[in-house]
């Protein structure tokens, strides 16, 4: 049942020179990754001698871990890879309603006239499941019991038949991934030295995505967060400076469409002639069945993901992350040893994946920002829609990373990023950075706080990381001042909103009303503005566009746009109030935003659907009440159950490493049988932190246990 995932993984495997690849991440990358792999395999060997050391998941699945190789470490499966799924949806939407209409609806920055959505592709060719193999490769596992499987299993017996339901991306706008970071110069801090804060937002998961680690060795003294499949620290500090990251939306993928030879489907038309595909044959072992023989095809641009034999068309994905240096976050190894801003920028020049806003603060007082990520240069198209693979649409190399946007020691005294458009006016390389950005509201809130900040402390910066003030609410709610409903319940809700302070606290009833109203507004505006034949490809409208259209109603609202807008505002509030009363009863006290059946978090383990209740209770974490939403600095996106946001947070005052604050959700162990698997969840859910010791003496003062690893003789 997982055959397509295995085929996709092999199709997108990095097949370049391994030594060259490893050396890019660090001059001693071969030795570092080799030692890391040896360490993983040493524990795997221990489990072979003592299977009781294996975590619960292996017992549930009846599997054993395979031995690692450096190829595992540099594989691209765990990365934030690109926008090709959105690109296909944009292409389908353009085929349905035309490029001008798509540009008006989608949130691109900058907008017209810089964006080209015209495409030479016949729209009828874009309806097939073109990216199914790509999606199978990188979508998360979703286990379930199959029709021929037992309904549940306990933690001790293996389950042989397991299926996974793929979570397929279906929205042109990626709303679930984001991050915040900022650096404040010493002239705005209480200590007189810079402060750095970072809270990367990813899918909330168990086991945790990242873990705190402190690496000390000759030439290394670095602490912070990293992902367990790679060595090094991606976010943290050493003895000289601190750094953090957010996503800088860099378009590193393109979908190419080829005419294939009717006489030979393994040839495609390129530059006026038929060109052969490169073929790789592999044998995939399948439990209980004969191995499956597969033929993987590649054009000069990349892996062929789909073939339409009836129309003699093939589709391939060109991915910049398949270039050398595309293993996500692994170039952090160079950053871990940086001592100055210039050394940090030099290290950033090797960071190909993902596109990021790297910020830096050091003990000399310097603060800086460098956008990183491999950036294809497109001279004659936007990269937002599929294009023919016949040679007319080629990348003109890659933009040198140091030529991406950057800044150092600005006069404002701070630098903040939150996945929003930070491209300077007049920037010379717009053909290499892309047009898709997050709504700017988190950045606006962070910036307005920092702009008035004086003598700030790490505690104040921690409070800003968990700030629930909503700028969209601040802009939308006043529109209700001059509209009225015939419903007494709606009128009471309207007055509560108008007297509200726009903070999405867990105990706030107006926050609960606002969120229900916002959802109805988005759905109702989408139905008005997005033509029906494009709605399958444009599943939501950005909050930025929503606010623009409600402030200045467009022609799609009808012959009297302002009156239609007012009617829509109150209709949406009527619907929200009715929905809240249906769900929680007529008493508005039960409409609190963070009440247990409204906005909360329960983190579900991938194996949760196939285990018995007792085992599920050990695997899953939660629930807990949550405030905020996707647009507040304390980001809690995903709907009623928070599925994304910051699991890892760090705040560093470089004047004193012992003042560093941190958190990691849900815990510091990936093993459900370990007491540290979920013991930080309640701390995190309460928006609290722990102090992160750095010196040897402070570490030893709080040590719980000591483990000594010795090589076998």
XYZ file of C-alpha atoms in Angstrom:
713
model
C 0.000 0.000 0.000
C 2.999 2.298 0.387
C 4.461 1.388 -2.999
C 3.766 4.807 -4.516
C 5.620 6.504 -1.650
C 8.605 4.217 -2.228
C 8.578 4.890 -5.972
C 8.329 8.640 -5.375
C 11.165 8.558 -2.861
C 13.424 6.743 -5.324
C 12.320 9.046 -8.136
C 13.412 12.122 -6.142
C 16.531 10.552 -4.639
C 19.699 12.634 -4.768
C 22.003 10.791 -7.176
C 25.008 13.115 -7.341
C 28.527 12.695 -5.978
C 28.188 12.023 -2.234
C 31.590 13.371 -1.146
C 31.023 16.630 -3.015
C 27.599 16.850 -1.426
C 28.820 16.306 2.129
C 31.750 18.706 1.790
C 29.414 21.518 0.818
C 27.768 21.493 4.241
C 31.089 21.704 6.086
C 34.761 21.286 5.066
C 34.781 18.179 7.265
C 31.284 17.116 6.253
C 32.351 13.609 5.227
C 33.801 12.924 8.689
C 30.972 14.667 10.583
C 28.124 12.905 8.798
C 30.054 9.635 8.824
C 30.489 9.836 12.605
C 26.837 10.779 13.051
C 25.726 7.761 11.003
C 28.092 5.515 12.965
C 26.451 6.712 16.170
C 22.952 5.961 14.889
C 24.050 2.520 13.741
C 25.739 1.825 17.080
C 22.371 2.181 18.792
C 20.663 0.096 16.105
C 23.230 -2.612 16.833
C 22.351 -2.334 20.528
C 18.670 -2.915 19.712
C 19.572 -5.987 17.677
C 21.157 -7.449 20.813
C 18.367 -6.182 23.079
C 15.039 -5.590 21.245
C 13.553 -4.158 24.450
C 15.496 -0.967 23.657
C 13.287 -0.316 20.608
C 10.566 2.317 21.081
C 6.929 1.311 21.065
C 6.366 2.153 17.388
C 8.589 -0.719 16.238
C 6.670 -3.165 18.417
C 3.354 -1.881 17.046
C 4.456 -2.192 13.434
C 6.443 -5.383 13.848
C 9.441 -3.821 12.116
C 13.116 -3.363 12.834
C 15.227 -0.313 12.013
C 17.539 -0.529 9.034
C 21.117 0.680 9.201
C 21.733 4.267 8.189
C 24.077 5.575 5.495
C 25.063 9.174 4.680
C 22.393 9.053 1.944
C 19.749 9.026 4.693
C 21.156 12.210 6.236
C 21.282 14.150 2.956
C 17.903 12.940 1.686
C 15.421 15.721 0.985
C 12.279 14.105 2.420
C 11.964 16.268 5.553
C 12.339 19.654 3.858
C 9.998 22.498 2.979
C 10.538 21.884 -0.686
C 8.660 24.354 -2.849
C 5.491 25.446 -4.583
C 4.912 22.991 -7.420
C 1.525 21.925 -6.023
C 0.427 25.556 -5.885
C 1.872 26.056 -9.373
C -0.343 23.310 -10.780
C -3.400 24.799 -9.068
C -2.579 28.257 -10.416
C -2.287 26.741 -13.885
C -5.651 25.042 -13.522
C -7.222 28.263 -12.257
C -5.747 30.231 -15.161
C -7.220 27.666 -17.562
C -10.602 28.124 -15.864
C -10.867 31.921 -15.525
C -7.818 33.478 -17.194
C -4.624 35.054 -15.841
C -6.079 38.488 -15.076
C -8.780 37.068 -12.816
C -6.321 34.834 -10.964
C -4.017 37.801 -10.340
C -6.894 39.799 -8.892
C -7.884 36.993 -6.509
C -4.568 35.513 -5.386
C -2.291 37.330 -2.970
C 0.928 37.958 -4.898
C 3.562 40.485 -3.942
C 4.421 42.598 -5.771
C 1.398 42.395 -8.044
C 0.714 43.652 -11.553
C 2.473 44.295 -13.836
C 5.370 42.178 -12.599
C 3.687 38.789 -12.589
C 3.168 36.731 -15.716
C 0.570 33.991 -15.413
C 0.103 33.413 -19.119
C 1.028 29.885 -20.112
C 1.435 28.043 -23.380
C -0.094 24.901 -21.862
C -3.449 23.540 -23.003
C -5.499 23.736 -19.818
C -7.270 20.475 -20.623
C -3.956 18.675 -20.039
C -3.709 19.824 -16.401
C -6.643 17.917 -14.943
C -4.925 14.558 -14.444
C -3.375 13.470 -11.082
C -0.073 14.839 -12.279
C 1.623 15.250 -8.902
C 0.336 12.123 -7.146
C 3.799 10.548 -7.100
C 5.404 13.779 -5.854
C 2.773 14.036 -3.117
C 3.252 10.399 -2.154
C 6.961 11.088 -1.732
C 6.684 13.903 0.807
C 3.217 13.722 2.355
C 3.029 12.611 5.990
C 2.050 9.051 6.819
C -1.535 8.600 7.943
C -1.978 5.064 9.199
C -5.371 3.410 9.379
C -6.700 -0.075 9.740
C -7.411 -1.695 6.410
C -10.499 -3.658 5.442
C -8.602 -6.899 6.059
C -6.903 -5.700 9.266
C -7.881 -5.998 12.893
C -9.779 -2.922 14.180
C -7.110 -2.151 16.774
C -3.859 -3.482 18.138
C -2.090 -3.081 21.421
C 1.428 -1.890 22.070
C 2.960 -5.355 22.118
C 1.666 -7.189 19.033
C 2.733 -6.405 15.458
C 0.185 -5.382 12.835
C 0.890 -6.690 9.368
C -1.625 -4.841 7.220
C -1.485 -1.046 7.533
C -2.652 1.599 5.106
C -1.825 5.298 4.929
C -4.240 7.990 3.828
C -2.326 10.755 2.115
C -2.804 14.336 3.136
C -2.804 16.087 -0.223
C -2.235 19.802 -0.516
C -5.211 21.405 -2.261
C -4.809 25.118 -1.679
C -2.800 27.556 -3.802
C -1.920 29.526 -0.688
C 0.124 27.665 1.938
C -1.343 28.999 5.171
C -0.045 26.445 7.661
C 3.691 27.094 7.567
C 5.293 30.202 9.005
C 7.731 31.529 11.575
C 8.751 34.669 13.462
C 12.203 35.960 14.262
C 13.712 39.280 15.209
C 16.883 40.848 16.520
C 16.957 44.021 18.610
C 20.075 46.164 18.885
C 21.604 47.033 22.236
C 20.314 50.603 22.044
C 16.793 49.226 22.606
C 17.579 46.615 25.297
C 17.977 46.811 29.064
C 21.355 45.043 28.938
C 22.790 47.268 26.217
C 23.510 44.151 24.112
C 21.387 42.643 21.347
C 18.499 40.243 21.936
C 17.435 37.568 19.461
C 14.065 35.779 19.419
C 12.940 32.967 17.118
C 9.890 30.720 17.002
C 9.725 28.622 13.822
C 6.214 27.431 12.980
C 5.742 23.948 11.639
C 3.227 21.149 12.020
C 2.691 20.240 15.663
C 3.708 16.617 16.025
C 4.599 13.755 18.293
C 7.381 12.851 18.439
C 8.616 16.431 18.412
C 10.071 17.887 15.224
C 13.064 19.492 16.949
C 15.090 18.840 20.089
C 17.380 20.920 22.269
C 20.991 19.786 22.135
C 24.322 21.167 23.384
C 27.383 20.117 21.383
C 30.788 20.658 23.002
C 34.013 19.483 21.354
C 37.233 21.064 20.099
C 36.066 24.014 17.986
C 32.409 23.502 18.968
C 30.320 24.952 21.780
C 26.825 25.389 20.399
C 23.376 24.969 21.915
C 19.910 25.141 20.421
C 17.435 23.208 18.320
C 18.035 20.707 15.568
C 16.184 17.930 13.805
C 17.109 14.386 14.804
C 17.920 13.123 11.314
C 20.812 15.566 10.847
C 23.774 16.605 12.995
C 24.241 20.172 14.156
C 22.133 23.018 15.532
C 19.840 24.933 13.178
C 18.671 27.588 15.678
C 20.648 28.626 18.743
C 23.867 30.256 19.900
C 27.547 29.560 20.417
C 30.039 31.544 22.503
C 30.032 34.466 20.045
C 26.553 34.970 18.609
C 23.006 33.714 18.207
C 20.934 33.010 15.107
C 17.441 32.035 14.058
C 15.399 31.372 10.954
C 12.047 31.871 9.271
C 10.928 30.838 5.808
C 11.837 33.222 2.971
C 9.476 32.099 0.224
C 11.833 31.110 -2.584
C 10.371 29.432 -5.660
C 12.690 26.494 -6.308
C 10.354 24.194 -8.262
C 8.770 24.196 -11.708
C 6.407 21.858 -13.524
C 7.410 21.175 -17.136
C 5.020 19.727 -19.713
C 6.465 17.858 -22.704
C 5.241 16.568 -26.023
C 6.382 12.944 -26.281
C 7.147 10.934 -29.389
C 4.114 8.833 -30.462
C 6.567 6.249 -31.753
C 8.653 6.199 -28.548
C 7.156 7.461 -25.307
C 10.653 7.729 -23.795
C 11.551 10.628 -26.093
C 10.406 14.216 -25.610
C 10.547 17.282 -27.853
C 13.263 19.708 -26.876
C 14.936 22.486 -28.897
C 13.594 21.200 -32.215
C 14.392 17.490 -31.860
C 13.446 14.356 -29.977
C 15.590 13.869 -26.893
C 15.776 10.559 -24.973
C 14.825 10.353 -21.307
C 17.369 8.944 -18.891
C 16.088 5.705 -17.374
C 16.871 4.109 -14.014
C 15.610 0.631 -13.165
C 15.033 -0.414 -9.570
C 13.596 -3.398 -7.743
C 11.397 -2.614 -4.742
C 10.907 -5.370 -2.168
C 7.306 -5.812 -0.990
C 6.452 -7.783 2.127
C 4.745 -11.073 1.294
C 4.891 -10.477 -2.457
C 7.351 -10.572 -5.328
C 9.589 -7.485 -5.728
C 8.136 -4.773 -7.961
C 10.286 -3.709 -10.902
C 10.031 0.002 -11.693
C 11.419 2.202 -14.429
C 12.165 5.760 -13.335
C 12.374 8.328 -16.121
C 14.182 11.681 -16.120
C 14.271 14.562 -18.575
C 17.045 17.143 -18.613
C 14.909 19.083 -16.108
C 14.132 16.381 -13.582
C 12.009 13.366 -12.600
C 9.016 12.453 -14.757
C 6.058 12.339 -12.379
C 3.219 11.507 -14.781
C 2.685 10.328 -18.342
C -0.459 10.863 -20.417
C -0.100 8.246 -23.155
C -3.411 9.128 -24.822
C -2.304 12.717 -25.480
C 1.425 11.925 -25.806
C 2.353 14.230 -22.942
C 4.740 13.829 -20.020
C 5.250 15.974 -16.927
C 8.466 16.488 -14.943
C 9.374 18.468 -11.833
C 12.509 20.562 -11.877
C 13.619 20.976 -8.279
C 16.468 23.207 -7.143
C 16.723 21.079 -4.009
C 18.105 18.241 -6.159
C 21.181 20.380 -6.802
C 24.265 19.755 -4.584
C 23.712 21.195 -1.116
C 19.958 20.624 -1.023
C 19.697 18.711 2.256
C 17.481 20.867 4.504
C 19.233 22.740 7.322
C 22.495 20.780 7.047
C 24.527 23.892 6.178
C 23.848 24.915 9.784
C 27.074 23.021 10.531
C 28.992 26.018 9.154
C 26.806 28.497 11.035
C 27.437 26.654 14.298
C 31.085 27.785 14.241
C 30.580 31.403 13.092
C 32.137 34.051 15.335
C 31.203 37.300 13.544
C 28.463 38.672 11.296
C 30.744 38.343 8.270
C 31.573 34.733 9.103
C 27.884 34.025 9.582
C 27.051 35.513 6.167
C 29.801 33.385 4.635
C 28.222 30.303 6.206
C 24.803 31.372 4.938
C 26.134 31.293 1.388
C 26.116 27.475 1.580
C 22.494 27.191 2.808
C 20.509 26.096 -0.238
C 17.404 24.607 1.379
C 14.999 25.819 2.511
C 14.727 29.495 1.592
C 15.095 31.274 4.918
C 15.463 34.609 6.672
C 18.555 34.074 8.822
C 19.043 36.642 11.589
C 22.144 37.123 13.735
C 23.085 38.945 16.956
C 26.513 38.863 18.584
C 28.431 40.039 21.625
C 30.132 42.857 19.701
C 26.699 44.478 19.243
C 26.088 43.566 15.599
C 22.694 42.458 14.317
C 21.981 41.296 10.772
C 19.628 39.610 8.329
C 20.519 37.476 5.320
C 17.972 35.738 3.110
C 19.243 32.329 2.027
C 18.126 29.502 -0.237
C 18.871 28.374 -3.768
C 17.029 30.725 -6.125
C 16.592 29.906 -9.835
C 16.743 32.905 -12.169
C 13.776 32.992 -14.592
C 14.120 35.564 -17.352
C 10.824 35.170 -19.177
C 8.207 33.760 -16.811
C 7.076 34.023 -13.214
C 7.472 30.402 -12.143
C 3.870 30.405 -10.905
C 2.340 28.237 -13.658
C 3.367 25.094 -15.568
C 5.343 25.735 -18.756
C 6.368 23.734 -21.831
C 9.572 21.756 -21.499
C 10.615 22.401 -25.102
C 13.494 24.758 -24.287
C 11.705 28.115 -24.232
C 11.573 28.281 -20.420
C 14.970 27.649 -18.877
C 16.607 28.695 -15.638
C 19.452 31.139 -16.203
C 21.502 29.725 -13.333
C 21.077 30.571 -9.663
C 21.278 33.868 -7.812
C 24.320 33.963 -5.487
C 22.938 33.738 -1.973
C 24.749 36.843 -0.770
C 22.882 38.812 -3.451
C 19.548 37.907 -1.871
C 18.125 40.638 0.402
C 20.138 41.388 3.533
C 20.787 44.129 6.080
C 23.103 44.885 8.999
C 22.756 47.228 11.976
C 19.802 49.241 10.592
C 19.037 52.666 12.010
C 15.640 51.408 13.261
C 17.481 49.322 15.843
C 15.724 46.056 15.024
C 15.083 43.572 12.212
C 11.941 41.395 12.138
C 10.760 38.750 9.698
C 7.577 36.654 9.579
C 7.465 35.082 6.087
C 6.142 38.342 4.677
C 7.433 40.261 1.674
C 10.591 42.075 2.769
C 11.988 42.730 -0.713
C 13.547 46.229 -0.806
C 12.146 48.734 -3.287
C 14.090 48.615 -6.525
C 15.599 45.208 -5.783
C 17.462 44.070 -8.897
C 16.758 40.330 -8.790
C 12.985 39.953 -8.681
C 13.288 37.216 -11.327
C 14.867 34.988 -8.667
C 12.892 35.487 -5.456
C 9.252 34.716 -6.231
C 5.904 36.298 -5.487
C 4.212 34.161 -2.816
C 4.345 35.520 0.720
C 2.487 35.122 3.960
C 0.029 37.797 5.035
C 1.966 40.575 6.794
C -0.034 40.728 10.048
C 2.359 38.862 12.348
C 5.234 41.034 11.122
C 3.159 44.206 11.527
C 2.306 43.389 15.128
C 5.894 42.476 15.997
C 7.206 45.618 14.312
C 4.751 47.976 16.007
C 5.770 46.607 19.406
C 9.500 46.756 18.665
C 9.237 50.213 17.141
C 8.191 51.670 20.500
C 10.362 49.354 22.600
C 12.965 50.743 24.991
C 15.120 48.806 27.444
C 13.511 45.482 26.490
C 14.304 42.226 28.286
C 14.169 38.549 27.377
C 10.929 38.221 29.357
C 9.283 40.958 27.287
C 10.443 39.324 24.064
C 9.034 35.995 25.251
C 5.687 37.727 25.814
C 5.828 39.095 22.270
C 6.423 35.584 20.919
C 3.145 34.551 22.555
C 1.251 37.768 21.784
C -2.376 37.216 20.702
C -3.243 40.709 19.459
C -5.000 40.374 16.094
C -4.406 43.075 13.484
C -7.007 41.558 11.103
C -9.587 41.812 13.891
C -8.519 45.407 14.516
C -9.179 46.177 10.844
C -12.371 44.184 10.334
C -14.428 44.686 13.489
C -14.924 48.480 13.050
C -16.776 47.714 9.801
C -19.639 46.494 12.013
C -20.183 49.900 13.590
C -22.841 51.009 11.101
C -24.607 47.769 10.212
C -27.414 46.134 12.153
C -29.191 42.804 12.396
C -32.819 42.016 13.075
C -31.620 39.306 15.457
C -31.234 40.289 19.115
C -28.546 37.622 19.574
C -26.546 38.973 16.639
C -26.877 42.525 17.935
C -25.533 41.468 21.330
C -22.611 39.768 19.594
C -21.969 42.851 17.450
C -21.806 45.128 20.487
C -19.462 42.707 22.248
C -17.114 42.818 19.256
C -17.193 46.626 19.048
C -16.187 46.956 22.708
C -13.456 44.299 22.435
C -9.678 44.911 22.614
C -8.795 42.544 19.675
C -6.806 40.075 21.814
C -7.564 36.420 21.130
C -7.326 35.215 24.713
C -8.501 31.736 25.617
C -11.137 33.146 27.998
C -12.450 35.767 25.562
C -16.040 35.447 24.329
C -15.606 38.213 21.699
C -12.577 36.293 20.380
C -14.769 33.226 19.923
C -17.399 35.296 18.110
C -14.799 36.992 15.929
C -13.225 33.716 14.796
C -16.590 32.246 13.794
C -17.445 35.486 11.963
C -14.078 35.587 10.183
C -14.589 32.065 8.854
C -18.036 32.900 7.514
C -16.706 36.105 5.942
C -13.964 34.200 4.161
C -16.356 31.556 2.844
C -18.983 34.089 1.735
C -16.507 36.426 0.063
C -14.869 33.507 -1.721
C -18.224 32.467 -3.175
C -18.774 36.011 -4.454
C -15.322 36.695 -5.850
C -14.022 33.327 -7.047
C -15.930 31.962 -10.060
C -17.432 28.532 -9.468
C -15.196 26.801 -12.018
C -12.075 28.081 -10.228
C -13.184 27.295 -6.680
C -11.730 23.754 -6.725
C -8.298 25.358 -7.212
C -8.709 28.452 -5.020
C -9.898 26.963 -1.741
C -9.596 30.105 0.357
C -8.821 33.783 -0.002
C -5.980 35.434 1.849
C -6.812 37.628 4.821
C -5.088 40.511 3.045
C -7.395 40.248 0.038
C -10.418 39.746 2.304
C -9.736 42.958 4.184
C -9.020 44.881 0.967
C -12.301 43.784 -0.595
C -14.364 44.512 2.515
C -12.858 47.979 2.888
C -13.182 48.766 -0.818
C -15.833 46.431 -2.251
C -14.971 45.217 -5.768
C -17.322 44.931 -8.727
C -17.890 41.240 -7.987
C -20.003 42.344 -5.008
C -22.709 43.541 -7.411
C -24.194 46.760 -8.764
C -24.149 48.396 -5.307
C -20.857 47.088 -3.857
C -20.969 49.029 -0.574
C -24.524 47.963 0.234
C -23.662 44.367 -0.708
C -20.621 44.538 1.548
C -22.721 45.731 4.496
C -25.245 42.984 3.876
C -22.468 40.397 3.732
C -20.937 41.632 7.001
C -24.150 41.200 8.954
C -25.186 38.007 7.143
C -21.857 36.443 8.105
C -22.305 37.527 11.724
C -25.842 36.092 11.766
C -24.448 32.798 10.489
C -21.603 32.830 13.020
C -23.950 33.446 15.950
C -26.277 30.680 14.787
C -23.376 28.283 14.460
C -22.037 29.129 17.923
C -25.485 28.677 19.484
C -25.890 25.334 17.716
C -22.491 24.087 18.857
C -22.266 25.487 22.383
C -25.765 26.591 23.372
C -27.354 30.074 23.563
C -25.388 31.209 26.645
C -22.584 33.379 25.256
C -20.337 32.499 28.213
C -19.891 29.124 26.516
C -18.523 30.765 23.366
C -15.091 31.404 24.842
C -12.381 31.021 22.200
C -10.236 28.660 24.283
C -12.956 26.483 25.766
C -12.139 22.749 25.396
C -14.502 22.027 22.495
C -13.559 25.176 20.575
C -9.919 26.288 20.136
C -7.587 23.692 21.607
C -4.701 21.399 20.757
C -4.499 17.638 20.740
C -1.410 16.267 19.017
C -2.140 12.939 17.395
C 0.575 10.380 16.782
C 0.644 8.830 13.292
C -0.087 5.394 14.756
C -2.975 6.605 16.899
C -5.760 5.401 14.541
C -4.579 1.786 14.607
C -3.889 1.146 18.291
C -6.081 0.386 21.261
C -7.227 3.171 23.624
C -4.592 2.482 26.266
C -1.771 2.655 23.742
C -3.316 5.718 22.108
C -3.276 7.478 25.466
C 0.500 6.969 25.625
C 1.064 8.155 22.042
C -1.170 11.244 21.808
C -0.612 14.472 23.741
C -3.289 16.896 24.913
C -5.769 18.446 24.948
C -5.083 22.001 26.095
C -6.838 25.330 25.481
C -5.217 27.726 23.011
C -5.479 31.418 22.222
C -4.418 33.279 19.100
C -4.863 32.224 15.491
C -2.783 31.995 12.312
C -2.358 35.792 12.116
C -1.144 36.587 15.648
C 2.560 36.463 16.641
C 1.605 33.603 18.946
C 0.471 31.652 15.886
C -1.995 28.802 16.475
C -3.279 27.946 13.023
C -5.159 24.950 11.711
C -8.762 25.493 12.785
C -10.409 24.467 16.046
C -7.579 22.027 16.747
C -4.231 23.776 16.440
C -2.144 21.820 13.947
C 0.654 24.301 13.287
C 2.643 26.962 15.078
C 5.757 27.241 17.199
C 6.792 24.042 18.930
C 10.347 25.326 19.509
C 11.092 28.814 20.876
C 14.284 30.578 21.909
C 15.045 34.066 23.296
C 18.702 35.059 23.761
C 20.294 38.112 25.373
C 23.877 37.924 24.120
C 25.098 39.793 27.215
C 24.542 36.658 29.292
C 24.040 33.224 27.752
C 22.649 31.973 31.078
C 19.555 34.168 30.587
C 18.503 32.286 27.453
C 14.879 31.129 27.498
C 13.555 28.167 25.553
C 10.792 25.621 25.131
C 10.137 22.555 23.008
C 6.768 20.887 22.492
C 5.836 18.284 23.595
C 9.082 16.979 25.114
C 12.747 16.089 24.802
C 12.277 12.386 24.044
C 10.920 10.700 20.944
C 10.178 7.514 22.883
C 6.578 7.240 24.153
C 7.814 5.108 27.043
C 10.128 7.885 28.284
C 8.804 10.342 30.875
C 10.242 13.255 28.858
C 8.137 12.348 25.798
C 5.395 14.857 26.666
C 6.387 16.490 29.939
C 6.924 19.948 28.383
C 3.469 20.083 26.815
C 1.754 21.773 29.759
C 4.591 24.314 30.064
C 4.384 25.092 26.349
C 0.574 25.253 26.333
C 0.712 27.838 29.138
C 3.103 29.942 27.001
C 5.920 29.483 29.519
C 9.637 28.784 29.099
C 12.599 27.267 30.897
C 16.056 28.771 31.389
C 18.663 27.170 29.117
C 22.009 26.714 30.945
C 25.191 27.033 28.885
C 28.325 26.986 31.037
C 29.636 23.615 32.208
C 29.004 24.527 35.841
C 25.393 25.575 35.220
C 24.697 22.483 33.140
C 26.103 20.154 35.789
C 24.111 21.957 38.493
C 20.828 20.874 36.874
C 21.896 17.561 35.315
C 19.404 14.725 35.748
C 21.688 11.925 34.647
C 24.995 11.320 32.916
C 25.473 8.875 30.048
C 28.958 7.870 28.924
C 29.332 6.390 25.442
C 32.504 4.368 24.907
C 33.684 2.740 21.647
C 33.682 -1.043 21.667
C 37.195 -2.471 21.741
